[in-house]
Coordinates of C-alpha atoms and ligand atoms in Angstrom, one line a residue:
M28 CA 107.8 60.1 240.8
L29 CA 108.7 56.5 240.2
K30 CA 106.3 55.9 237.4
K31 CA 108.9 54.4 235.0
L32 CA 109.8 51.6 237.4
T33 CA 108.0 48.3 237.4
E34 CA 105.6 47.9 240.3
E35 CA 108.0 45.3 241.9
E36 CA 110.9 47.6 241.8
F37 CA 108.8 50.5 243.0
K38 CA 107.6 48.6 246.0
R39 CA 111.1 47.2 246.7
R40 CA 112.6 50.7 246.7
A41 CA 109.9 52.1 248.8
A42 CA 110.1 49.3 251.4
S43 CA 113.9 49.2 251.6
A44 CA 114.1 53.0 252.1
D45 CA 111.2 53.1 254.5
R46 CA 109.9 55.6 252.1
V47 CA 106.5 56.6 250.9
A48 CA 105.0 55.0 247.8
V49 CA 103.2 57.8 246.0
F50 CA 102.2 57.3 242.4
K51 CA 102.6 60.3 240.2
E52 CA 99.3 60.0 238.5
F53 CA 97.6 60.1 241.9
L54 CA 99.3 63.2 242.9
A55 CA 97.9 64.8 239.8
D56 CA 94.6 63.2 240.4
R57 CA 92.4 65.0 243.0
E58 CA 90.5 61.8 243.8
T59 CA 91.0 58.9 246.2
P60 CA 93.3 56.3 244.6
V61 CA 91.4 53.3 245.7
A62 CA 93.2 51.0 243.3
A63 CA 96.6 52.1 244.5
L64 CA 95.5 51.6 248.1
S65 CA 94.3 48.1 247.5
R66 CA 97.6 47.3 245.7
L67 CA 99.4 48.8 248.7
D68 CA 97.3 46.6 250.9
E69 CA 99.2 43.6 249.6
D70 CA 102.4 44.9 250.9
E71 CA 102.5 45.5 254.6
E72 CA 105.6 47.6 254.3
A73 CA 104.2 50.2 251.9
F74 CA 101.6 52.8 252.5
L75 CA 100.4 55.8 250.7
L76 CA 101.2 59.2 251.9
E77 CA 100.1 62.4 250.3
S78 CA 102.3 65.1 249.0
V79 CA 102.4 68.4 250.9
A80 CA 101.4 70.1 247.6
G81 CA 98.2 68.1 247.4
G82 CA 97.2 68.9 251.0
E83 CA 94.0 70.5 250.0
T84 CA 92.6 67.2 248.8
R85 CA 93.4 65.2 251.9
G86 CA 89.8 64.9 253.1
R87 CA 89.2 62.7 250.1
Y88 CA 91.0 59.8 251.6
S89 CA 88.5 59.5 254.4
Y90 CA 86.2 57.2 252.6
L91 CA 88.7 54.5 252.9
G92 CA 89.7 55.4 256.5
I93 CA 93.2 56.0 255.3
E94 CA 94.8 58.9 257.1
P95 CA 96.7 60.9 254.5
R96 CA 100.1 61.9 255.8
T97 CA 102.2 64.9 255.0
Q98 CA 105.5 63.7 256.4
G99 CA 106.4 61.7 253.3
A100 CA 107.4 64.8 251.5
E101 CA 109.2 66.1 254.6
R102 CA 111.1 62.9 254.8
R103 CA 112.1 63.0 251.1
R104 CA 113.4 66.5 251.7
G105 CA 115.5 65.0 254.5
R106 CA 113.9 67.0 257.3
L107 CA 112.7 64.0 259.2
P108 CA 114.8 61.0 260.2
R109 CA 113.6 57.6 259.3
G110 CA 110.8 56.4 261.5
H111 CA 110.1 59.9 262.8
R112 CA 106.6 61.3 262.4
A113 CA 105.5 64.8 261.7
D114 CA 102.5 64.8 264.0
A115 CA 102.7 65.1 267.7
R116 CA 101.8 61.6 268.8
G117 CA 105.0 59.8 269.3
S118 CA 107.7 58.4 267.2
S119 CA 106.9 54.8 266.5
R120 CA 106.4 54.0 262.9
Q121 CA 103.8 51.4 263.9
K122 CA 101.8 54.0 265.5
T123 CA 101.7 56.1 262.3
R124 CA 99.8 53.4 260.5
R125 CA 96.0 53.9 260.5
T126 CA 94.9 50.4 260.2
Y127 CA 91.4 50.0 261.5
D128 CA 89.2 50.9 258.5
H129 CA 91.9 50.0 256.1
K130 CA 92.2 46.4 257.4
K131 CA 88.5 46.0 257.9
R132 CA 87.9 47.0 254.3
K133 CA 90.5 44.6 253.1
Q134 CA 88.7 41.8 254.9
K135 CA 85.6 40.1 253.7
M136 CA 82.4 41.7 254.7
K137 CA 81.9 41.7 258.4
T138 CA 78.5 40.3 259.5
H139 CA 79.2 40.0 263.3
Y140 CA 80.7 42.2 266.0
G141 CA 81.4 39.8 268.9
I142 CA 78.1 38.1 269.5
Y143 CA 76.1 40.9 267.9
G144 CA 75.0 41.6 264.3
G145 CA 74.1 39.0 261.8
Q146 CA 71.3 38.6 259.3
Y147 CA 68.2 37.6 261.2
V148 CA 65.8 38.0 258.3
A149 CA 63.1 36.2 256.5
E150 CA 64.3 33.9 253.7
T151 CA 62.9 36.3 251.1
L152 CA 65.4 39.0 252.2
M153 CA 68.5 36.8 251.9
A154 CA 68.7 37.2 248.2
P155 CA 68.6 41.1 248.2
L156 CA 71.1 41.1 251.1
R157 CA 73.5 38.9 249.2
E158 CA 73.1 41.1 246.1
L159 CA 73.8 44.2 248.3
E160 CA 76.8 42.6 249.9
A161 CA 78.3 41.7 246.5
A162 CA 77.6 45.2 245.1
Y163 CA 79.2 46.9 248.1
E164 CA 82.3 44.6 248.1
A165 CA 82.8 45.5 244.4
A166 CA 82.1 49.2 245.0
K167 CA 84.7 49.4 247.8
K168 CA 87.4 48.4 245.3
D169 CA 86.3 50.7 242.5
V170 CA 88.2 53.9 242.0
A171 CA 85.3 55.5 240.1
F172 CA 82.9 54.8 242.9
A173 CA 85.1 56.4 245.6
R174 CA 85.8 59.3 243.2
K175 CA 82.2 60.0 242.7
F176 CA 81.4 59.6 246.4
N177 CA 84.2 61.9 247.6
G178 CA 83.4 64.4 244.8
I179 CA 79.8 64.8 245.9
L180 CA 80.8 65.1 249.6
H181 CA 83.1 67.9 248.6
D182 CA 81.1 69.8 245.9
Y183 CA 77.5 69.2 247.1
V184 CA 77.6 68.5 250.9
G185 CA 80.4 71.1 251.4
R186 CA 82.9 68.8 253.2
E187 CA 85.1 69.0 255.0
S188 CA 83.1 70.2 257.9
P189 CA 85.2 72.3 260.4
I190 CA 85.9 71.7 264.0
T191 CA 85.0 74.7 266.1
Y192 CA 86.4 75.6 269.5
A193 CA 83.4 76.4 271.8
K194 CA 85.5 79.0 273.6
R195 CA 82.9 80.9 275.6
L196 CA 81.2 77.7 276.7
S197 CA 84.5 76.1 277.7
E198 CA 85.6 79.1 279.6
H199 CA 82.3 79.4 281.4
L200 CA 82.5 75.7 282.5
G201 CA 86.1 76.3 283.5
G202 CA 87.7 73.0 282.5
A203 CA 88.5 71.1 279.4
M204 CA 88.3 72.6 275.9
I205 CA 85.2 71.6 274.1
L206 CA 85.6 71.2 270.3
L207 CA 82.6 70.7 268.0
K208 CA 82.8 68.6 264.8
R209 CA 80.4 70.6 262.7
E210 CA 78.2 68.1 260.9
D211 CA 75.4 70.6 261.4
L212 CA 77.0 72.6 258.6
N213 CA 76.5 69.9 256.0
H214 CA 74.0 70.4 253.2
T215 CA 70.6 69.2 254.7
G216 CA 71.8 70.0 258.2
A217 CA 73.1 66.7 259.6
H218 CA 75.5 63.9 259.2
K219 CA 72.9 61.7 257.6
V220 CA 73.7 62.9 254.1
N221 CA 77.2 61.3 254.1
N222 CA 75.5 58.0 254.2
T223 CA 72.6 58.6 251.8
I224 CA 75.0 59.7 249.1
G225 CA 77.0 56.5 249.5
Q226 CA 73.9 54.3 249.4
A227 CA 72.2 56.2 246.5
L228 CA 75.4 55.8 244.5
L229 CA 75.4 52.1 245.2
A230 CA 71.7 51.9 244.3
R231 CA 72.4 53.5 240.9
R232 CA 75.4 51.2 240.4
M233 CA 73.1 48.2 241.1
G234 CA 70.5 49.5 238.6
K235 CA 67.9 50.1 241.2
K236 CA 65.3 52.7 240.1
R237 CA 63.5 53.6 243.4
L238 CA 64.7 54.6 246.9
I239 CA 62.9 53.9 250.1
A240 CA 63.9 55.0 253.6
E241 CA 62.7 55.0 257.2
T242 CA 63.1 58.2 259.3
G243 CA 62.7 59.3 262.9
A244 CA 63.7 62.9 263.3
G245 CA 63.3 63.3 259.5
M246 CA 66.9 64.2 258.9
H247 CA 67.6 60.8 257.2
G248 CA 64.3 61.2 255.3
V249 CA 65.3 64.6 254.1
A250 CA 68.8 63.4 253.2
T251 CA 67.4 60.5 251.2
A252 CA 64.8 62.7 249.5
T253 CA 67.7 65.1 248.6
V254 CA 69.9 62.5 246.9
A255 CA 66.8 61.1 245.2
A256 CA 66.2 64.5 243.7
L257 CA 69.9 64.9 242.8
F258 CA 69.9 61.5 241.0
G259 CA 66.4 61.8 239.6
M260 CA 65.0 58.8 241.4
P261 CA 61.5 58.4 243.0
C262 CA 61.7 58.2 246.8
E263 CA 59.2 57.0 249.4
V264 CA 59.9 57.6 253.1
Y265 CA 58.3 55.8 256.0
M266 CA 57.9 57.8 259.2
G267 CA 56.1 57.1 262.5
A268 CA 52.9 59.2 262.8
I269 CA 54.1 60.7 266.1
D270 CA 57.3 61.7 264.4
V271 CA 55.4 63.2 261.5
E272 CA 53.7 65.5 264.0
R273 CA 56.8 66.4 266.1
Q274 CA 59.1 66.9 263.1
A275 CA 56.6 68.7 260.8
P276 CA 59.1 71.0 259.1
N277 CA 61.1 68.0 257.9
V278 CA 58.0 66.3 256.5
E279 CA 57.3 69.4 254.4
R280 CA 60.9 69.5 253.3
M281 CA 60.7 65.9 252.1
K282 CA 57.5 66.6 250.2
M283 CA 59.1 69.7 248.7
L284 CA 62.0 67.6 247.5
G285 CA 59.5 65.3 245.7
A286 CA 59.4 62.4 248.1
T287 CA 56.2 60.6 249.2
V288 CA 56.0 60.4 253.0
H289 CA 54.0 57.5 254.6
A290 CA 52.8 58.1 258.2
V291 CA 53.0 54.8 260.0
T292 CA 50.4 54.4 262.7
E293 CA 51.3 50.9 263.8
G294 CA 52.9 50.1 267.2
S295 CA 54.4 53.2 268.9
A296 CA 54.2 55.1 265.6
T297 CA 57.9 56.0 265.8
L298 CA 61.1 55.0 264.1
K299 CA 61.0 51.2 264.9
D300 CA 57.6 51.0 263.2
A301 CA 58.8 53.1 260.3
M302 CA 61.6 50.6 259.8
N303 CA 59.3 47.6 259.9
E304 CA 57.2 49.2 257.1
A305 CA 60.3 50.0 255.0
L306 CA 61.5 46.4 255.4
R307 CA 58.1 45.2 254.2
D308 CA 58.2 47.4 251.2
W309 CA 61.7 46.2 250.4
V310 CA 60.8 42.5 250.6
T311 CA 58.0 43.2 248.1
N312 CA 59.8 45.4 245.7
C313 CA 63.5 44.5 246.0
A314 CA 63.9 43.9 242.2
D315 CA 63.8 47.6 241.5
T316 CA 64.1 49.2 245.0
F317 CA 67.0 50.1 247.2
Y318 CA 66.4 50.4 250.9
V319 CA 68.5 53.3 252.3
I320 CA 68.9 52.5 256.0
G321 CA 69.8 55.6 258.0
T322 CA 71.9 54.2 260.8
V323 CA 74.4 51.4 261.7
A324 CA 71.5 49.0 262.5
G325 CA 69.7 46.4 260.4
P326 CA 71.1 43.2 258.9
A327 CA 74.6 43.0 257.6
P328 CA 76.0 44.6 255.5
Y329 CA 74.2 47.8 256.6
P330 CA 76.0 48.3 259.9
E331 CA 79.4 48.1 258.2
M332 CA 78.4 50.0 255.1
V333 CA 76.8 52.9 257.0
R334 CA 79.8 53.1 259.3
D335 CA 82.2 53.2 256.4
F336 CA 80.2 56.0 254.7
Q337 CA 80.1 57.9 258.0
S338 CA 83.8 57.3 258.9
V339 CA 84.6 60.5 257.0
I340 CA 83.6 62.3 260.3
G341 CA 86.1 60.7 262.5
V342 CA 88.9 60.5 260.0
E343 CA 88.5 64.2 259.2
A344 CA 88.2 65.2 262.9
R345 CA 91.3 63.2 263.9
R346 CA 93.4 65.0 261.3
Q347 CA 91.9 68.4 262.1
C348 CA 92.7 67.9 265.7
L349 CA 96.3 67.0 265.0
E350 CA 96.7 69.9 262.6
K351 CA 95.1 72.5 264.8
Y352 CA 96.0 71.4 268.3
G353 CA 99.0 69.2 267.7
R354 CA 97.4 66.3 269.5
L355 CA 94.4 64.0 269.6
P356 CA 91.4 64.7 271.8
D357 CA 91.2 63.1 275.2
E358 CA 87.6 62.1 274.6
A359 CA 85.4 61.8 271.5
I360 CA 81.7 62.1 272.4
A361 CA 78.6 61.5 270.2
C362 CA 74.9 60.8 270.7
V363 CA 73.6 57.3 270.0
G364 CA 70.3 56.7 268.4
G365 CA 71.0 53.8 266.1
G366 CA 74.5 55.0 266.3
S367 CA 75.7 56.1 262.9
N368 CA 77.2 59.5 263.8
A369 CA 78.9 58.0 266.8
M370 CA 80.3 55.1 264.8
G371 CA 81.4 57.6 262.1
L372 CA 83.3 59.6 264.8
F373 CA 84.7 56.6 266.6
A374 CA 86.0 55.0 263.4
G375 CA 88.7 57.7 263.3
F376 CA 89.9 56.9 266.8
L377 CA 89.5 53.2 267.3
D378 CA 93.2 52.6 267.0
D379 CA 94.0 55.3 269.5
P380 CA 93.5 53.7 272.9
E381 CA 94.4 57.0 274.6
V382 CA 91.2 58.6 273.1
K383 CA 88.2 57.7 275.3
L384 CA 85.1 57.0 273.2
V385 CA 81.9 58.0 274.7
G386 CA 78.4 57.3 273.3
V387 CA 75.4 59.1 274.8
E388 CA 72.0 57.5 274.9
A389 CA 68.7 59.2 275.4
G390 CA 67.6 59.0 279.0
G391 CA 64.2 60.6 278.3
K392 CA 62.4 61.0 281.7
G393 CA 65.2 59.0 283.5
L394 CA 66.2 55.4 283.3
A395 CA 64.2 54.5 286.4
S396 CA 61.0 55.9 284.8
G397 CA 61.2 53.3 282.1
E398 CA 60.5 56.1 279.6
H399 CA 63.7 56.4 277.7
A400 CA 65.6 55.0 274.7
A401 CA 68.8 53.8 276.3
S402 CA 69.2 50.4 274.7
I403 CA 72.7 49.6 276.0
N404 CA 72.2 51.0 279.5
G405 CA 68.7 49.8 279.9
G406 CA 68.2 47.0 277.4
R407 CA 68.8 43.2 277.0
L408 CA 70.1 41.0 274.2
G409 CA 67.5 40.4 271.5
V410 CA 66.9 40.6 267.7
L411 CA 65.5 43.6 266.0
H412 CA 65.4 44.6 262.3
G413 CA 67.6 41.7 261.3
A414 CA 70.4 42.1 263.8
K415 CA 71.2 40.7 267.3
T416 CA 71.7 43.6 269.5
M417 CA 70.8 45.3 272.8
L418 CA 67.1 46.1 272.9
L419 CA 64.4 47.6 275.0
Q420 CA 62.0 44.7 275.4
T421 CA 59.6 43.0 277.8
D422 CA 60.4 39.7 279.5
D423 CA 58.4 38.1 276.7
G424 CA 60.6 39.7 274.0
N425 CA 58.1 42.3 272.9
I426 CA 59.7 45.5 271.9
L427 CA 59.0 48.3 274.4
D428 CA 57.7 51.7 273.4
T429 CA 60.6 54.2 273.8
Y430 CA 60.6 57.8 274.7
S431 CA 62.9 60.7 274.2
V432 CA 62.3 64.4 273.6
S433 CA 64.5 63.9 270.5
A434 CA 62.9 61.9 267.7
G435 CA 66.2 60.8 266.2
L436 CA 67.3 59.0 269.4
D437 CA 63.9 57.4 269.9
Y438 CA 64.8 53.9 268.8
P439 CA 64.6 50.7 271.0
G440 CA 67.7 49.1 269.5
V441 CA 71.3 50.2 268.7
G442 CA 73.9 49.3 266.1
P443 CA 75.6 45.9 266.9
E444 CA 79.1 47.3 266.8
H445 CA 78.3 49.7 269.7
C446 CA 77.3 46.7 271.8
H447 CA 80.5 45.0 271.0
L448 CA 82.6 48.1 271.8
H449 CA 80.8 48.4 275.1
D450 CA 81.4 44.7 275.9
I451 CA 85.1 44.9 275.2
G452 CA 85.4 48.2 277.1
R453 CA 86.6 50.2 274.2
A454 CA 83.7 52.6 274.4
E455 CA 81.5 53.8 277.3
Y456 CA 77.9 54.7 277.1
A457 CA 76.4 57.5 279.2
V458 CA 72.8 58.5 279.6
I459 CA 71.5 62.1 279.3
D460 CA 67.8 62.9 280.1
D461 CA 65.5 65.3 278.4
D462 CA 66.1 68.2 280.9
E463 CA 69.9 67.9 280.6
A464 CA 69.7 67.9 276.8
I465 CA 67.4 70.9 276.7
A466 CA 69.8 72.8 279.0
A467 CA 72.7 71.9 276.7
F468 CA 70.7 73.1 273.7
D469 CA 70.1 76.5 275.5
A470 CA 73.8 76.7 276.5
L471 CA 75.1 76.3 272.9
C472 CA 72.6 78.8 271.6
R473 CA 73.6 81.4 274.2
F474 CA 77.3 80.9 274.5
E475 CA 78.2 80.0 270.9
G476 CA 75.4 81.2 268.6
I477 CA 74.8 77.7 267.4
I478 CA 71.4 76.1 267.5
P479 CA 72.1 72.3 267.8
A480 CA 69.8 69.4 267.0
L481 CA 68.2 67.9 270.1
E482 CA 70.0 64.6 269.3
S483 CA 73.4 66.4 269.3
S484 CA 72.4 68.2 272.5
H485 CA 72.7 64.9 274.3
A486 CA 76.3 64.6 273.4
L487 CA 76.9 68.2 274.3
A488 CA 75.3 67.7 277.7
E489 CA 77.7 64.9 278.5
A490 CA 80.6 67.1 277.6
I491 CA 79.2 69.9 279.8
K492 CA 79.1 67.4 282.7
R493 CA 82.7 66.2 282.1
A494 CA 84.5 69.4 281.2
P495 CA 84.6 71.1 284.6
K496 CA 86.1 67.9 286.2
L497 CA 89.0 68.0 283.7
G498 CA 92.0 70.3 283.4
R499 CA 92.2 73.1 280.8
D500 CA 94.7 71.1 278.9
K501 CA 92.2 68.4 278.1
I502 CA 90.2 68.3 274.9
L503 CA 86.7 66.9 274.5
L504 CA 85.6 66.5 270.9
V505 CA 81.8 66.5 270.5
N506 CA 80.1 65.5 267.3
L507 CA 77.6 68.1 266.6
S508 CA 75.6 65.8 264.4
G509 CA 73.0 68.2 263.2
R510 CA 71.4 71.6 263.5
G511 CA 68.3 72.4 265.5
D512 CA 66.0 74.2 263.1
K513 CA 63.8 71.1 262.9
D514 CA 63.5 71.1 266.7
M515 CA 62.3 74.7 267.4
E516 CA 58.7 73.9 267.9
N517 CA 59.4 70.8 269.9
V518 CA 61.7 72.7 272.3
M519 CA 59.1 75.5 272.7
R520 CA 56.5 72.9 273.4
Y521 CA 58.7 71.1 275.9
K522 CA 59.6 74.3 277.8
A523 CA 55.9 75.3 277.9
S524 CA 54.9 71.9 279.4
R525 CA 57.7 72.1 282.0
A526 CA 56.7 75.6 282.9
S527 CA 53.1 74.6 283.3
S528 CA 53.9 71.5 285.3
S529 CA 56.1 73.5 287.7
R530 CA 53.2 75.9 288.3
V531 CA 50.9 73.0 289.3
Ligands
PLP697 C1 70.9 65.3 264.0 C2 70.8 63.8 264.4 N1 71.8 63.3 265.2 C3 71.8 62.0 265.5 C4 70.7 61.2 265.1 C5 70.7 59.8 265.6 O1 71.1 58.9 264.6 P1 72.4 58.1 264.7 O2 72.6 57.5 266.1 O3 72.3 57.1 263.6 O4 73.5 59.0 264.4 C6 69.7 61.7 264.3 C7 68.7 60.8 263.8 O5 67.8 61.2 263.1 C8 69.8 63.1 263.9 O6 68.9 63.6 263.1

């Protein structure tokens, strides 16, 4: 390539020719060229495209939210005129630029999303949060960090995860095509591991010796215990006593992986109480302990950091859709507990206004019953776990007990960025109740041979509602955030209780 040129000359030539700035050493290097990207950041005219030859490594750009492009090589070969793009989404050069994550990461750490977010924590937690912010800022710019992260996602987690056309289900519904982003195929069986790898790497970089985590469905606990084993770090997981019972297989998995599981009996004995306990542990032990939060909630920088680590989902899915179907999906749908799999998916499409973003909250026994976990649809502004967000609370500000058949959605708050996306109308938030989620669970088993997590079944249920109302040319992309092995007993129990109540 242009290696012998000075950087100035290199940039000047790239900009004046409206060409691609690709550094030779990065074409040879199979890892994400973070340093190159941050240099390119300084020049609005230049951006990094990937060679066609290196196409198999494209997934590795996703950590930065940079969409690798293949048309650079095409343009160099003279097949495409200036300003023309190789994908199917229009011809504007502006439009080819994927700016959302790129620009965000160029900016200073984001603590607020509109009126939401922040760091509403005790003074004692400010120092560890500042330390974490500084460490994450530095890690974002470090080539070695991104290389390690992307390498583990590839070699250990098995990324990239495919998108699967749910053909029989779509044909049965008779409307839009339903595509599934298969996070259920990740090692450990859910999207959670993308984030735990990122945070555990950061912990190691910060010299922390011990990992702690909260967990609801147990998937984040398992994912944290897994990386702790991988990195040889002790790990303690806080889990509500009710969740310990309804997610017993995951408790056993965590123990098998060497983690200590603490059953939390305070409050509603679910995820919120587990998170309270984990925060207490962190305040006490922050000198040597890293708190691995499992979702885009909590004080800054967690919402941003977790979203960044999960953005691999959306960036991959966007590219896969373009490659396979020649266009973007019409709607991107994901379930929302704290909101990490949804933010990860949405991150890939935030700059595509034609893609509707749909979050799905747990309606439990129905919004009117009060027994649900739909914080955006049924909550009010408040502060929980260090962030201002939409909450399920009483008039006095006490946190309400939540309910959902799915433990992973059973949380009274939601990530602050979701509240903001809702306020500005960029995303909409639907509600799916237990019965609808179980019906979607059954449908995916029977029509596609895939047993989904109950959490993911909420997103699927929303797609099942929408698909028949849309034409066959429409695409609904559903994030299948996890697999349902952990839920078997729970589903059987739920069906048995419905059957006995219908007999009464
Ligand atoms: C498979 C699966 N999907 C979704 C969730 C909800 O979490 P989030 O909203 O952070 O993606 C969980 C939580 O445990 C989960 O296990």
